[in-house]
Amino acid sequence: MSEADVIVIGGGVTGAAVGLGLLEEGAERVVIFDEQLPSQRLSRGNFGLTWFMCKGANNPIYAQWCRMATKAWPAFAAQLMEETGYDIELEWTGGAVHAFGEEQFRQYAASVEAITRSCREVGLDYPVRMLNREEFAALIPEMPLGEEVSGAMYTAEQGHINPLLLLAALRSAFQKRGGTYKGAHSVSAISPKDDGSIAVATSRGTYHCKKLVVAAGHGSPRLLTPLGQKLPIYPQRGQLMVSERYQRVLKVPVLCTRQTPDGTFLIGLSTEDAALSSEVTIDAMKNQAANAIRLFPLLKKLNWTRSWGAIRVMTPDGAPIYTRLDRFENITVLALHSAVSLTPLHVKMIAPWILGTNEAPQISHFSNKRFNV
Ligand SMILES: Cc1cc2nc3c(=O)[nH]c(=O)nc-3n(C[C@H](O)[C@H](O)[C@H](O)COP(=O)(O)OP(=O)(O)OC[C@H]3O[C@@H](n4cnc5c(N)ncnc54)[C@H](O)[C@@H]3O)c2cc1C
């Protein structure tokens, strides 16, 4: 098929979610092109948290958006299971961010108060509270805390999933609903036509569509620059480490440490400006291992078997970019961090906005125009 109603460039978690949403919303002939380079492992190599906590500290609309997404997760995971048979291992056990020492505890408490206040201004609840050391220890009784841990911020209303299964489930749901997923198709150029249609040149031929969605992560700027569109994203590397399996002792994920249902631990919260290299480094792994052991000394006993790096797509204010191109209204660009957490909204709210069937009031807030580009 070289004609499509909607083409999505990028079959990561954002493109796959939006592709699914477009079909749910009634679009026909939706095609996803995905380059599938081995270095592009962002949607497979992330930490798998479905969180709202800490997001949108100075941006209540973003805080609200994250909260809405998180609330939608349990029903969304159930829908994916029903449609595809994939259990994406959603555990809805809450989540915590630990504090070392009294000063950090006070800072976290102040930030929880500040976000709670700013959420209240837009009529939004922010069900996050501080736990002192004893309360935090009681939450995860089988996981003794390091001596320096003073407590944690905590919410019962978030969770974690398996990123590989999420991506597989989204692509499967997309195809089961009639979408066409074309892996190993690299898009080289986007050419808008006078009649509003768009020609999309790929490594395997040229396709035409009425609407185009660019969700190609770090691949997006090179496609948009020739159209005169700047996309102010920058790369930030994160590294993760995985342990051997161990009995299930950590049932509530902590920002930098979680244990999966099969017993492996994942640690990692490194943030490095490292251009587009997804290599792992001994320094970053040493740092995060030391940090994780300060939190949970038990981790010292485990063998750590694998590690990898992946490159976050960051925007200047940390919030997503959902934008239509000024000169080409039929082209929408999506570029963001936290796309796992936001997946249910990409299906249920971003897709209808792209088709023009419904526009959630928050979406205009995430236009690229806020960066004066
Ligand atoms: C270490 C780490 C931990 C993270 N943890 C979390 C977390 O716990 N929770 C959370 O919500 N988020 C997390 N993230 C962020 C999350 O992984 C990303 O927001 C998400 O994967 C972005 O998905 P995407 O589909 O937008 O981009 P990508 O995954 O980069 O997908 C873009 C796709 O576009 C394709 N592409 C690029 N150029 C072209 C082209 N020219 N033609 C065709 N295809 C093309 C690529 O092949 C790729 O598949 C984490 C990120 C990192 C690095």
Short mmCIF file of N, CA and C and ligand atoms in Angstrom, two decimals, residues 8-17 32-38 40-51 55 73 159-161 163 167 171 181-182 184-189 201-203 215-220 222-223 236-240 255 258 268-270 308-314 334-343 346, ligand 1:
data_model
loop_
_atom_site.label_atom_id
_atom_site.label_comp_id
_atom_site.label_asym_id
_atom_site.label_seq_id
_atom_site.Cartn_x
_atom_site.Cartn_y
_atom_site.Cartn_z
N VAL A 8 2.50 7.39 10.48
CA VAL A 8 3.21 7.73 11.71
C VAL A 8 4.67 7.36 11.50
N ILE A 9 5.57 8.31 11.66
CA ILE A 9 7.00 7.99 11.55
C ILE A 9 7.51 7.74 12.96
N GLY A 10 7.94 6.50 13.20
CA GLY A 10 8.42 6.13 14.53
C GLY A 10 7.49 5.12 15.17
N GLY A 11 8.01 3.93 15.42
CA GLY A 11 7.19 2.88 16.03
C GLY A 11 7.64 2.57 17.44
N GLY A 12 8.18 3.59 18.14
CA GLY A 12 8.48 3.44 19.57
C GLY A 12 7.17 3.51 20.34
N VAL A 13 7.28 3.69 21.64
CA VAL A 13 6.08 3.64 22.48
C VAL A 13 5.13 4.80 22.14
N THR A 14 5.67 5.94 21.71
CA THR A 14 4.79 7.07 21.36
C THR A 14 4.06 6.80 20.04
N GLY A 15 4.83 6.45 19.01
CA GLY A 15 4.20 6.23 17.71
C GLY A 15 3.23 5.07 17.74
N ALA A 16 3.59 3.99 18.44
CA ALA A 16 2.71 2.82 18.49
C ALA A 16 1.42 3.15 19.24
N ALA A 17 1.54 3.93 20.33
CA ALA A 17 0.35 4.29 21.11
C ALA A 17 -0.57 5.19 20.28
N ILE A 32 2.56 2.72 10.20
CA ILE A 32 3.71 3.16 11.01
C ILE A 32 4.99 2.73 10.29
N PHE A 33 5.92 3.66 10.14
CA PHE A 33 7.26 3.32 9.64
C PHE A 33 8.23 3.37 10.81
N ASP A 34 9.03 2.34 10.93
CA ASP A 34 10.00 2.34 12.02
C ASP A 34 11.35 1.89 11.51
N GLU A 35 12.34 2.72 11.73
CA GLU A 35 13.68 2.47 11.21
C GLU A 35 14.33 1.25 11.88
N GLN A 36 14.06 1.08 13.17
CA GLN A 36 14.54 -0.08 13.94
C GLN A 36 16.05 -0.22 13.98
N LEU A 37 16.76 0.87 14.14
CA LEU A 37 18.21 0.73 14.30
C LEU A 37 18.49 0.16 15.69
N PRO A 38 19.51 -0.71 15.83
CA PRO A 38 19.78 -1.32 17.12
C PRO A 38 20.10 -0.28 18.21
N GLN A 40 18.61 2.43 18.70
CA GLN A 40 17.41 3.16 19.14
C GLN A 40 16.61 2.28 20.10
N ARG A 41 17.09 2.19 21.32
CA ARG A 41 16.47 1.25 22.24
C ARG A 41 15.70 1.96 23.35
N LEU A 42 15.38 3.24 23.12
CA LEU A 42 14.76 4.01 24.19
C LEU A 42 13.45 3.39 24.69
N SER A 43 12.61 2.98 23.76
CA SER A 43 11.30 2.45 24.18
C SER A 43 11.40 1.03 24.73
N ARG A 44 12.56 0.40 24.53
CA ARG A 44 12.74 -0.94 25.11
C ARG A 44 13.64 -0.88 26.34
N GLY A 45 14.46 0.17 26.42
CA GLY A 45 15.49 0.18 27.46
C GLY A 45 15.19 1.11 28.60
N ASN A 46 13.93 1.46 28.81
CA ASN A 46 13.61 2.41 29.90
C ASN A 46 13.32 1.67 31.20
N PHE A 47 12.97 2.43 32.23
CA PHE A 47 12.84 1.85 33.57
C PHE A 47 11.44 1.27 33.84
N GLY A 48 10.48 1.66 33.01
CA GLY A 48 9.15 1.05 33.13
C GLY A 48 8.25 1.61 34.21
N LEU A 49 8.55 2.82 34.68
CA LEU A 49 7.67 3.39 35.71
C LEU A 49 6.48 4.08 35.06
N THR A 50 5.31 3.92 35.65
CA THR A 50 4.12 4.63 35.19
C THR A 50 3.77 5.63 36.31
N TRP A 51 4.47 6.76 36.29
CA TRP A 51 4.48 7.68 37.45
C TRP A 51 3.96 9.06 37.12
N LYS A 55 6.49 15.10 38.92
CA LYS A 55 6.46 15.70 37.58
C LYS A 55 5.60 16.96 37.58
N TRP A 73 -4.03 4.23 33.86
CA TRP A 73 -3.22 3.04 33.58
C TRP A 73 -3.89 1.69 33.87
N GLY A 159 2.55 2.98 39.48
CA GLY A 159 3.06 1.61 39.43
C GLY A 159 4.19 1.44 38.44
N HIS A 160 4.38 0.22 37.98
CA HIS A 160 5.42 -0.05 37.00
C HIS A 160 5.00 -1.20 36.08
N ILE A 161 5.62 -1.23 34.89
CA ILE A 161 5.27 -2.24 33.88
C ILE A 161 6.56 -2.80 33.28
N PRO A 163 8.60 -2.73 30.04
CA PRO A 163 8.60 -1.92 28.81
C PRO A 163 8.59 -2.75 27.54
N LEU A 167 5.62 -2.38 24.67
CA LEU A 167 5.83 -2.06 23.26
C LEU A 167 5.22 -3.15 22.36
N ARG A 171 2.08 -2.56 19.69
CA ARG A 171 2.21 -2.88 18.26
C ARG A 171 1.22 -3.96 17.86
N TYR A 181 2.21 -2.05 10.26
CA TYR A 181 3.50 -1.69 10.88
C TYR A 181 4.61 -2.08 9.91
N LYS A 182 5.39 -1.11 9.48
CA LYS A 182 6.47 -1.42 8.53
C LYS A 182 7.82 -1.18 9.20
N ALA A 184 11.96 -1.67 9.63
CA ALA A 184 13.08 -1.53 8.67
C ALA A 184 12.74 -0.60 7.51
N HIS A 185 11.84 0.32 7.74
CA HIS A 185 11.55 1.38 6.75
C HIS A 185 12.06 2.69 7.32
N SER A 186 13.10 3.20 6.70
CA SER A 186 13.67 4.46 7.19
C SER A 186 13.11 5.61 6.34
N VAL A 187 12.55 6.60 6.99
CA VAL A 187 12.02 7.75 6.25
C VAL A 187 13.14 8.74 6.02
N SER A 188 13.29 9.17 4.76
CA SER A 188 14.38 10.10 4.46
C SER A 188 13.89 11.51 4.19
N ALA A 189 12.64 11.68 3.78
CA ALA A 189 12.17 13.04 3.48
C ALA A 189 10.66 13.13 3.57
N ALA A 201 9.07 9.88 1.73
CA ALA A 201 10.04 9.02 1.05
C ALA A 201 10.69 8.09 2.07
N THR A 202 10.64 6.79 1.79
CA THR A 202 11.26 5.83 2.70
C THR A 202 12.33 5.05 1.93
N SER A 203 13.10 4.26 2.68
CA SER A 203 14.14 3.44 2.06
C SER A 203 13.53 2.39 1.13
N ALA A 215 6.88 11.02 15.13
CA ALA A 215 7.13 10.59 16.51
C ALA A 215 8.42 9.78 16.50
N ALA A 216 9.45 10.35 15.90
CA ALA A 216 10.67 9.60 15.61
C ALA A 216 11.77 9.86 16.62
N GLY A 217 11.41 10.36 17.80
CA GLY A 217 12.43 10.56 18.84
C GLY A 217 13.55 11.44 18.32
N HIS A 218 14.79 10.99 18.55
CA HIS A 218 15.94 11.79 18.09
C HIS A 218 16.08 11.77 16.56
N GLY A 219 15.28 10.96 15.90
CA GLY A 219 15.28 10.97 14.43
C GLY A 219 14.42 12.10 13.87
N SER A 220 13.64 12.78 14.72
CA SER A 220 12.70 13.78 14.20
C SER A 220 13.37 15.05 13.67
N ARG A 222 16.05 15.75 12.07
CA ARG A 222 16.61 15.72 10.72
C ARG A 222 15.50 15.66 9.66
N LEU A 223 14.31 15.21 10.03
CA LEU A 223 13.19 15.19 9.08
C LEU A 223 12.49 16.55 9.02
N GLN A 236 19.86 12.97 26.43
CA GLN A 236 20.42 12.77 27.79
C GLN A 236 20.49 11.26 28.02
N ARG A 237 21.69 10.78 28.25
CA ARG A 237 21.84 9.33 28.40
C ARG A 237 21.49 8.87 29.82
N GLY A 238 20.84 7.72 29.89
CA GLY A 238 20.61 7.06 31.17
C GLY A 238 21.14 5.64 31.07
N GLN A 239 21.69 5.12 32.15
CA GLN A 239 22.21 3.75 32.14
C GLN A 239 21.47 2.91 33.18
N LEU A 240 21.20 1.67 32.82
CA LEU A 240 20.50 0.77 33.73
C LEU A 240 21.33 -0.48 33.97
N LEU A 255 12.33 5.23 43.01
CA LEU A 255 12.73 5.89 41.76
C LEU A 255 13.93 5.24 41.07
N ARG A 258 13.95 -0.96 41.30
CA ARG A 258 12.69 -1.71 41.32
C ARG A 258 13.00 -3.19 41.12
N GLY A 268 19.08 2.30 38.35
CA GLY A 268 19.56 3.27 37.36
C GLY A 268 18.83 4.58 37.41
N LEU A 269 19.57 5.60 37.58
CA LEU A 269 18.98 6.95 37.52
C LEU A 269 20.05 7.90 37.02
N SER A 270 20.95 7.41 36.18
CA SER A 270 22.03 8.30 35.75
C SER A 270 21.49 9.26 34.70
N TRP A 308 22.81 -1.52 30.18
CA TRP A 308 22.68 -0.86 28.87
C TRP A 308 22.45 0.63 29.08
N GLY A 309 22.65 1.36 28.00
CA GLY A 309 22.36 2.79 28.02
C GLY A 309 21.26 3.09 27.02
N ALA A 310 20.54 4.15 27.25
CA ALA A 310 19.54 4.63 26.28
C ALA A 310 19.49 6.15 26.38
N ILE A 311 19.04 6.76 25.30
CA ILE A 311 19.14 8.22 25.21
C ILE A 311 17.77 8.87 25.34
N ARG A 312 17.56 9.56 26.44
CA ARG A 312 16.27 10.24 26.64
C ARG A 312 16.08 11.35 25.62
N VAL A 313 14.83 11.59 25.29
CA VAL A 313 14.46 12.77 24.48
C VAL A 313 14.01 13.83 25.47
N MET A 314 14.83 14.86 25.67
CA MET A 314 14.48 15.87 26.67
C MET A 314 14.06 17.17 25.99
N LEU A 334 5.37 14.90 17.79
CA LEU A 334 5.30 14.49 19.20
C LEU A 334 6.72 14.17 19.66
N ALA A 335 7.19 14.84 20.68
CA ALA A 335 8.56 14.58 21.16
C ALA A 335 8.57 14.77 22.66
N LEU A 336 9.01 13.74 23.39
CA LEU A 336 8.87 13.85 24.84
C LEU A 336 9.67 12.81 25.61
N HIS A 337 9.88 13.14 26.89
CA HIS A 337 10.33 12.17 27.88
C HIS A 337 9.06 11.59 28.54
N SER A 338 9.22 10.55 29.33
CA SER A 338 8.11 9.95 30.10
C SER A 338 6.97 9.44 29.22
N ALA A 339 7.33 8.98 28.04
CA ALA A 339 6.28 8.51 27.12
C ALA A 339 5.63 7.21 27.60
N VAL A 340 6.32 6.46 28.45
CA VAL A 340 5.71 5.25 29.00
C VAL A 340 4.54 5.66 29.91
N SER A 341 4.84 6.53 30.86
CA SER A 341 3.81 6.97 31.81
C SER A 341 2.62 7.59 31.07
N LEU A 342 2.90 8.29 29.99
CA LEU A 342 1.84 9.05 29.31
C LEU A 342 1.10 8.23 28.24
N THR A 343 1.48 6.97 28.08
CA THR A 343 0.89 6.16 27.01
C THR A 343 -0.64 6.19 26.95
N HIS A 346 -1.78 9.20 25.20
CA HIS A 346 -1.43 9.27 23.78
C HIS A 346 -2.46 8.49 22.95
C1 LIG B 1 17.25 5.17 31.25
C2 LIG B 1 15.86 5.62 30.91
C3 LIG B 1 14.81 5.34 31.78
C4 LIG B 1 13.52 5.79 31.47
N1 LIG B 1 12.52 5.46 32.33
C5 LIG B 1 11.26 5.86 32.05
C6 LIG B 1 10.21 5.51 32.93
O1 LIG B 1 10.41 4.84 33.94
N2 LIG B 1 8.95 5.92 32.64
C7 LIG B 1 8.69 6.70 31.52
O2 LIG B 1 7.54 7.08 31.32
N3 LIG B 1 9.68 7.02 30.66
C8 LIG B 1 10.95 6.61 30.89
N4 LIG B 1 11.95 6.92 30.02
C9 LIG B 1 11.62 7.68 28.82
C10 LIG B 1 10.97 6.81 27.74
O3 LIG B 1 11.79 5.69 27.51
C11 LIG B 1 10.80 7.62 26.47
O4 LIG B 1 10.00 8.76 26.76
C12 LIG B 1 10.13 6.83 25.36
O5 LIG B 1 10.76 5.62 25.09
C13 LIG B 1 10.11 7.67 24.09
O6 LIG B 1 9.46 6.93 23.11
P1 LIG B 1 9.30 7.49 21.64
O7 LIG B 1 8.49 6.51 20.90
O8 LIG B 1 8.83 8.90 21.71
O9 LIG B 1 10.77 7.57 21.08
P2 LIG B 1 11.70 6.36 20.58
O10 LIG B 1 11.61 5.19 21.47
O11 LIG B 1 13.05 6.95 20.35
O12 LIG B 1 11.05 5.94 19.22
C14 LIG B 1 11.29 6.64 18.04
C15 LIG B 1 11.27 5.62 16.92
O13 LIG B 1 11.42 6.33 15.71
C16 LIG B 1 12.16 5.55 14.82
N5 LIG B 1 12.77 6.45 13.83
C17 LIG B 1 13.66 7.44 14.04
N6 LIG B 1 13.95 8.05 12.88
C18 LIG B 1 13.23 7.41 11.92
C19 LIG B 1 13.12 7.56 10.51
N7 LIG B 1 13.77 8.50 9.85
N8 LIG B 1 12.31 6.70 9.84
C20 LIG B 1 11.62 5.73 10.48
N9 LIG B 1 11.68 5.57 11.82
C21 LIG B 1 12.48 6.39 12.52
C22 LIG B 1 13.17 4.82 15.68
O14 LIG B 1 13.51 3.60 15.09
C23 LIG B 1 12.41 4.61 16.98
O15 LIG B 1 11.86 3.31 17.04
C24 LIG B 1 13.26 6.51 30.29
C25 LIG B 1 14.31 6.77 29.42
C26 LIG B 1 15.60 6.32 29.72
C27 LIG B 1 16.71 6.60 28.77
#
